[in-house]
């Protein structure tokens, strides 16, 4: 009888993904509850099984090789599906309604994939989504009108226990020609948006002359203005529409700070906890960001 080749062990893939994302065997060993030598052995087993080196030590710690980068993208999807299957069979049936808040920009990028996967594993739950600026969503959560909400860093309430899902840089986006105009024409969200504050503080701190050319309630509106060649704006790393690109020091623009995306919960309930875990897992595995 023909022997079948061995399959990929999810435990090996999970250790590989954690190392590739975090650049550390030590932190990965702590996360998976194993010794560092045991994790190293896991990676050797995986490399022997696949016949290619997957990780290399570089200037920034441990980094994936070209084969490792190829595997990383697929391992995230395998682990997400593996965890979804286990959760579906192990967790008791959850039913009811949950009210989720999200800024418009996050809703467009991530919620379609997140909610589709959640509906597949929790078909008896109805999700009601409210889109609004982060500060308004935090207020509505405090008033009991939402069960949980995504929010941008800088809008978290005092003493609020925020679960940070992702952290990365803000970017200037637009066209090179517009970015070299002085005063710099800028389009930003209205009100107390954290991105608006970060952009203005960076421009003022650099002593750069600028003017508020347009304002919008969402990133989509700001991008429309940049596509028209009227101003630059700020955005997070993600696919951009054709016609605009990332801008920076080469165009004379000041560096922008990192920012975080968080999840804030209201009073606990089974349906809200189930959705919160699903959102956290989507970001942890990279599934949410890959869908952007």
Tab-separated table of C-alpha atoms in Angstrom, residues 4-287:
chain	number	residue	atom	x	y	z
A	4	UNK	CA	0.939	9.018	2.183
A	5	UNK	CA	3.362	11.886	2.898
A	6	UNK	CA	3.068	13.404	6.393
A	7	UNK	CA	0.850	16.481	6.746
A	8	UNK	CA	1.855	19.842	8.198
A	9	UNK	CA	1.468	19.991	11.963
A	10	UNK	CA	-0.420	23.184	12.987
A	11	UNK	CA	1.781	23.450	16.101
A	12	UNK	CA	4.874	23.682	13.890
A	13	UNK	CA	3.209	26.291	11.688
A	14	UNK	CA	2.067	28.332	14.700
A	15	UNK	CA	5.597	28.514	16.116
A	16	UNK	CA	6.965	29.439	12.695
A	17	UNK	CA	4.391	32.240	12.230
A	18	UNK	CA	5.054	33.694	15.690
A	19	UNK	CA	8.818	33.751	15.077
A	20	UNK	CA	8.472	35.175	11.561
A	21	UNK	CA	6.186	37.951	12.805
A	22	UNK	CA	7.987	38.743	16.061
A	23	UNK	CA	11.597	37.927	15.184
A	24	UNK	CA	12.262	36.104	18.455
A	25	UNK	CA	12.564	32.456	19.483
A	26	UNK	CA	12.425	33.494	23.142
A	27	UNK	CA	9.089	35.339	22.921
A	28	UNK	CA	7.627	32.559	20.800
A	29	UNK	CA	8.642	29.935	23.351
A	30	UNK	CA	6.877	31.932	26.062
A	31	UNK	CA	3.765	32.337	23.895
A	32	UNK	CA	3.407	28.625	23.081
A	33	UNK	CA	4.473	27.359	26.513
A	34	UNK	CA	7.587	25.502	25.375
A	35	UNK	CA	11.311	25.821	25.965
A	36	UNK	CA	13.385	27.745	23.451
A	37	UNK	CA	15.213	24.570	22.447
A	38	UNK	CA	11.896	22.810	21.828
A	39	UNK	CA	10.778	25.641	19.546
A	40	UNK	CA	14.101	25.512	17.701
A	41	UNK	CA	13.566	21.797	17.184
A	42	UNK	CA	10.081	22.487	15.804
A	43	UNK	CA	11.518	24.846	13.189
A	44	UNK	CA	14.208	22.309	12.233
A	45	UNK	CA	11.508	19.651	11.778
A	46	UNK	CA	9.484	21.993	9.587
A	47	UNK	CA	12.523	22.912	7.470
A	48	UNK	CA	13.479	19.251	7.090
A	49	UNK	CA	9.924	18.375	6.076
A	50	UNK	CA	9.807	21.122	3.436
A	51	UNK	CA	13.434	20.833	2.370
A	52	UNK	CA	14.140	24.571	2.516
A	53	UNK	CA	15.530	27.054	5.088
A	54	UNK	CA	12.673	29.196	6.394
A	55	UNK	CA	14.291	31.609	8.880
A	56	UNK	CA	17.533	33.595	8.975
A	57	UNK	CA	19.076	35.809	11.651
A	58	UNK	CA	19.361	39.363	10.337
A	59	UNK	CA	20.049	42.873	11.585
A	60	UNK	CA	16.498	43.135	12.953
A	61	UNK	CA	16.418	39.689	14.540
A	62	UNK	CA	15.080	36.518	12.985
A	63	UNK	CA	13.524	37.080	9.567
A	64	UNK	CA	11.867	34.726	7.070
A	65	UNK	CA	13.742	33.683	3.937
A	66	UNK	CA	12.050	33.972	0.543
A	67	UNK	CA	10.634	30.469	1.048
A	68	UNK	CA	9.656	31.503	4.570
A	69	UNK	CA	7.789	34.565	3.299
A	70	UNK	CA	5.880	32.364	0.860
A	71	UNK	CA	4.995	29.931	3.652
A	72	UNK	CA	4.061	32.699	6.128
A	73	UNK	CA	1.187	33.990	4.012
A	74	UNK	CA	-0.286	30.489	3.614
A	75	UNK	CA	0.409	29.352	7.178
A	76	UNK	CA	-1.665	32.246	8.518
A	77	UNK	CA	-4.642	31.082	6.453
A	78	UNK	CA	-4.171	27.446	7.500
A	79	UNK	CA	-4.058	28.387	11.197
A	80	UNK	CA	-7.080	30.660	10.915
A	81	UNK	CA	-9.107	27.865	9.331
A	82	UNK	CA	-7.781	25.333	11.857
A	83	UNK	CA	-8.767	27.575	14.781
A	84	UNK	CA	-12.159	28.327	13.248
A	85	UNK	CA	-12.948	24.613	12.911
A	86	UNK	CA	-11.892	23.861	16.488
A	87	UNK	CA	-13.833	26.824	17.863
A	88	UNK	CA	-16.976	25.827	15.973
A	89	UNK	CA	-17.008	22.330	17.464
A	90	UNK	CA	-15.712	23.098	20.949
A	91	UNK	CA	-17.699	26.198	21.790
A	92	UNK	CA	-21.342	25.954	22.812
A	93	UNK	CA	-23.855	27.329	20.342
A	94	UNK	CA	-24.023	31.106	20.677
A	95	UNK	CA	-27.186	32.901	19.627
A	96	UNK	CA	-28.541	36.417	19.855
A	97	UNK	CA	-27.663	39.920	18.692
A	98	UNK	CA	-24.423	41.860	19.116
A	99	UNK	CA	-23.905	45.560	18.366
A	100	UNK	CA	-20.492	46.378	16.866
A	101	UNK	CA	-19.089	49.834	16.224
A	102	UNK	CA	-16.387	50.645	13.679
A	103	UNK	CA	-14.899	53.749	12.066
A	104	UNK	CA	-15.905	53.930	8.397
A	105	UNK	CA	-12.388	53.288	7.094
A	106	UNK	CA	-11.936	50.098	9.099
A	107	UNK	CA	-15.396	48.864	8.171
A	108	UNK	CA	-14.655	49.090	4.450
A	109	UNK	CA	-11.276	47.383	4.749
A	110	UNK	CA	-11.808	44.581	7.226
A	111	UNK	CA	-15.368	43.987	8.330
A	112	UNK	CA	-16.631	42.194	5.199
A	113	UNK	CA	-14.139	39.335	5.625
A	114	UNK	CA	-14.313	39.276	9.424
A	115	UNK	CA	-18.113	39.213	9.530
A	116	UNK	CA	-18.411	36.644	6.739
A	117	UNK	CA	-16.154	34.218	8.606
A	118	UNK	CA	-17.936	34.945	11.878
A	119	UNK	CA	-21.348	34.269	10.307
A	120	UNK	CA	-20.059	30.941	8.987
A	121	UNK	CA	-18.961	29.789	12.450
A	122	UNK	CA	-21.809	31.455	14.416
A	123	UNK	CA	-24.863	31.326	12.151
A	124	UNK	CA	-27.303	31.996	15.021
A	125	UNK	CA	-25.786	35.414	15.857
A	126	UNK	CA	-27.048	38.628	14.273
A	127	UNK	CA	-24.486	41.454	14.076
A	128	UNK	CA	-25.650	45.078	13.959
A	129	UNK	CA	-22.885	47.415	12.741
A	130	UNK	CA	-22.682	51.150	13.459
A	131	UNK	CA	-20.121	53.255	11.563
A	132	UNK	CA	-19.019	56.583	13.037
A	133	UNK	CA	-15.841	58.405	14.181
A	134	UNK	CA	-13.951	56.693	17.012
A	135	UNK	CA	-14.769	59.317	19.651
A	136	UNK	CA	-18.494	59.022	18.925
A	137	UNK	CA	-18.345	55.231	19.050
A	138	UNK	CA	-16.652	55.339	22.462
A	139	UNK	CA	-19.433	57.598	23.736
A	140	UNK	CA	-22.108	55.287	22.384
A	141	UNK	CA	-20.427	52.286	23.993
A	142	UNK	CA	-20.408	54.123	27.323
A	143	UNK	CA	-24.100	54.898	26.903
A	144	UNK	CA	-24.890	51.210	26.415
A	145	UNK	CA	-25.765	51.587	22.730
A	146	UNK	CA	-22.936	49.287	21.576
A	147	UNK	CA	-21.487	46.028	22.898
A	148	UNK	CA	-17.980	46.496	21.482
A	149	UNK	CA	-16.224	48.808	19.050
A	150	UNK	CA	-13.067	49.191	17.012
A	151	UNK	CA	-11.293	52.514	17.572
A	152	UNK	CA	-8.163	54.436	16.652
A	153	UNK	CA	-5.496	55.106	19.268
A	154	UNK	CA	-5.954	58.484	20.901
A	155	UNK	CA	-9.686	58.009	21.403
A	156	UNK	CA	-9.632	55.456	24.227
A	157	UNK	CA	-11.546	56.508	27.360
A	158	UNK	CA	-9.699	57.039	30.691
A	159	UNK	CA	-9.424	53.686	32.417
A	160	UNK	CA	-10.925	51.870	29.444
A	161	UNK	CA	-9.445	48.426	28.891
A	162	UNK	CA	-8.569	48.447	25.206
A	163	UNK	CA	-7.303	45.323	23.482
A	164	UNK	CA	-4.766	46.590	20.926
A	165	UNK	CA	-5.090	44.640	17.700
A	166	UNK	CA	-2.468	46.263	15.473
A	167	UNK	CA	0.166	48.970	15.563
A	168	UNK	CA	1.996	50.533	12.647
A	169	UNK	CA	2.927	53.794	10.923
A	170	UNK	CA	0.703	56.483	9.486
A	171	UNK	CA	1.700	57.531	5.967
A	172	UNK	CA	1.356	60.616	3.825
A	173	UNK	CA	-0.366	59.767	0.540
A	174	UNK	CA	-1.040	61.758	-2.599
A	175	UNK	CA	1.027	62.835	-5.597
A	176	UNK	CA	4.592	64.145	-5.674
A	177	UNK	CA	3.597	67.332	-7.503
A	178	UNK	CA	1.041	68.307	-4.845
A	179	UNK	CA	3.368	67.314	-1.980
A	180	UNK	CA	5.950	69.891	-3.110
A	181	UNK	CA	3.521	72.832	-3.042
A	182	UNK	CA	3.912	75.432	-0.286
A	183	UNK	CA	1.869	76.019	1.659
A	184	UNK	CA	1.121	72.308	1.555
A	185	UNK	CA	-2.561	71.637	0.725
A	186	UNK	CA	-3.925	69.025	3.122
A	187	UNK	CA	-7.233	67.185	3.390
A	188	UNK	CA	-8.057	65.550	6.720
A	189	UNK	CA	-11.026	64.242	8.652
A	190	UNK	CA	-13.150	66.673	10.587
A	191	UNK	CA	-13.366	67.010	14.357
A	192	UNK	CA	-11.140	65.262	16.875
A	193	UNK	CA	-9.777	62.540	14.571
A	194	UNK	CA	-6.470	61.110	15.899
A	195	UNK	CA	-5.005	61.062	12.380
A	196	UNK	CA	-5.886	64.738	11.957
A	197	UNK	CA	-4.129	65.632	15.217
A	198	UNK	CA	-1.040	63.592	14.273
A	199	UNK	CA	-0.742	65.235	10.850
A	200	UNK	CA	-1.157	68.785	12.167
A	201	UNK	CA	1.327	68.212	15.015
A	202	UNK	CA	3.886	66.802	12.546
A	203	UNK	CA	3.511	69.757	10.175
A	204	UNK	CA	3.641	72.344	12.969
A	205	UNK	CA	6.589	70.585	14.600
A	206	UNK	CA	8.527	70.679	11.330
A	207	UNK	CA	7.683	74.353	10.801
A	208	UNK	CA	6.170	73.573	7.405
A	209	UNK	CA	3.689	76.050	5.910
A	210	UNK	CA	0.399	74.310	5.163
A	211	UNK	CA	-3.288	74.966	4.677
A	212	UNK	CA	-6.428	72.906	5.206
A	213	UNK	CA	-7.645	72.612	1.635
A	214	UNK	CA	-10.530	70.242	2.310
A	215	UNK	CA	-12.010	68.209	5.150
A	216	UNK	CA	-13.987	64.998	5.022
A	217	UNK	CA	-15.889	62.684	7.325
A	218	UNK	CA	-13.929	59.626	6.127
A	219	UNK	CA	-10.715	58.507	4.450
A	220	UNK	CA	-12.661	57.717	1.278
A	221	UNK	CA	-13.580	61.390	0.952
A	222	UNK	CA	-10.001	62.494	1.581
A	223	UNK	CA	-8.668	60.042	-1.000
A	224	UNK	CA	-11.130	61.404	-3.552
A	225	UNK	CA	-9.584	64.849	-3.047
A	226	UNK	CA	-6.040	63.470	-3.422
A	227	UNK	CA	-7.048	61.624	-6.605
A	228	UNK	CA	-8.222	64.951	-8.002
A	229	UNK	CA	-4.723	66.360	-7.370
A	230	UNK	CA	-5.941	68.935	-4.874
A	231	UNK	CA	-4.246	67.931	-1.600
A	232	UNK	CA	-2.349	65.240	0.314
A	233	UNK	CA	-3.772	63.240	3.198
A	234	UNK	CA	-2.752	60.576	5.718
A	235	UNK	CA	-3.601	56.884	5.686
A	236	UNK	CA	-2.436	53.584	7.116
A	237	UNK	CA	-0.377	51.020	5.168
A	238	UNK	CA	-2.841	49.343	2.820
A	239	UNK	CA	-3.564	49.125	-0.889
A	240	UNK	CA	-4.111	52.607	-2.300
A	241	UNK	CA	-6.198	53.567	-5.325
A	242	UNK	CA	-4.336	53.990	-8.597
A	243	UNK	CA	-3.179	57.560	-9.006
A	244	UNK	CA	-1.830	58.194	-5.498
A	245	UNK	CA	1.162	56.778	-3.675
A	246	UNK	CA	2.997	56.884	-0.382
A	247	UNK	CA	4.933	60.088	0.254
A	248	UNK	CA	7.645	60.972	2.742
A	249	UNK	CA	10.986	62.631	3.355
A	250	UNK	CA	11.902	62.655	-0.354
A	251	UNK	CA	8.980	65.011	-0.936
A	252	UNK	CA	9.945	67.095	2.116
A	253	UNK	CA	7.137	65.812	4.338
A	254	UNK	CA	7.679	65.256	8.086
A	255	UNK	CA	7.567	61.801	9.613
A	256	UNK	CA	4.244	60.712	11.086
A	257	UNK	CA	3.918	58.680	14.306
A	258	UNK	CA	2.826	55.092	14.696
A	259	UNK	CA	-0.766	54.504	15.711
A	260	UNK	CA	-2.809	51.629	17.055
A	261	UNK	CA	-6.117	49.996	16.253
A	262	UNK	CA	-7.940	48.787	19.338
A	263	UNK	CA	-11.024	46.899	20.432
A	264	UNK	CA	-13.041	48.250	23.361
A	265	UNK	CA	-15.704	46.080	25.026
A	266	UNK	CA	-18.765	46.946	27.014
A	267	UNK	CA	-20.444	44.646	29.559
A	268	UNK	CA	-19.629	41.010	28.841
A	269	UNK	CA	-22.124	38.744	27.096
A	270	UNK	CA	-21.628	35.398	25.301
A	271	UNK	CA	-22.313	36.836	21.833
A	272	UNK	CA	-20.092	39.892	22.375
A	273	UNK	CA	-17.249	37.767	23.782
A	274	UNK	CA	-17.486	35.364	20.837
A	275	UNK	CA	-17.266	38.217	18.316
A	276	UNK	CA	-14.422	39.887	20.244
A	277	UNK	CA	-12.392	36.660	20.194
A	278	UNK	CA	-13.043	36.277	16.484
A	279	UNK	CA	-11.878	39.838	15.714
A	280	UNK	CA	-8.754	39.446	17.863
A	281	UNK	CA	-7.897	36.162	16.150
A	282	UNK	CA	-8.383	37.691	12.695
A	283	UNK	CA	-5.829	40.387	13.494
A	284	UNK	CA	-3.469	38.037	15.340
A	285	UNK	CA	-3.200	35.677	12.370
A	286	UNK	CA	-2.935	38.552	9.924
A	287	UNK	CA	-6.113	37.477	8.163
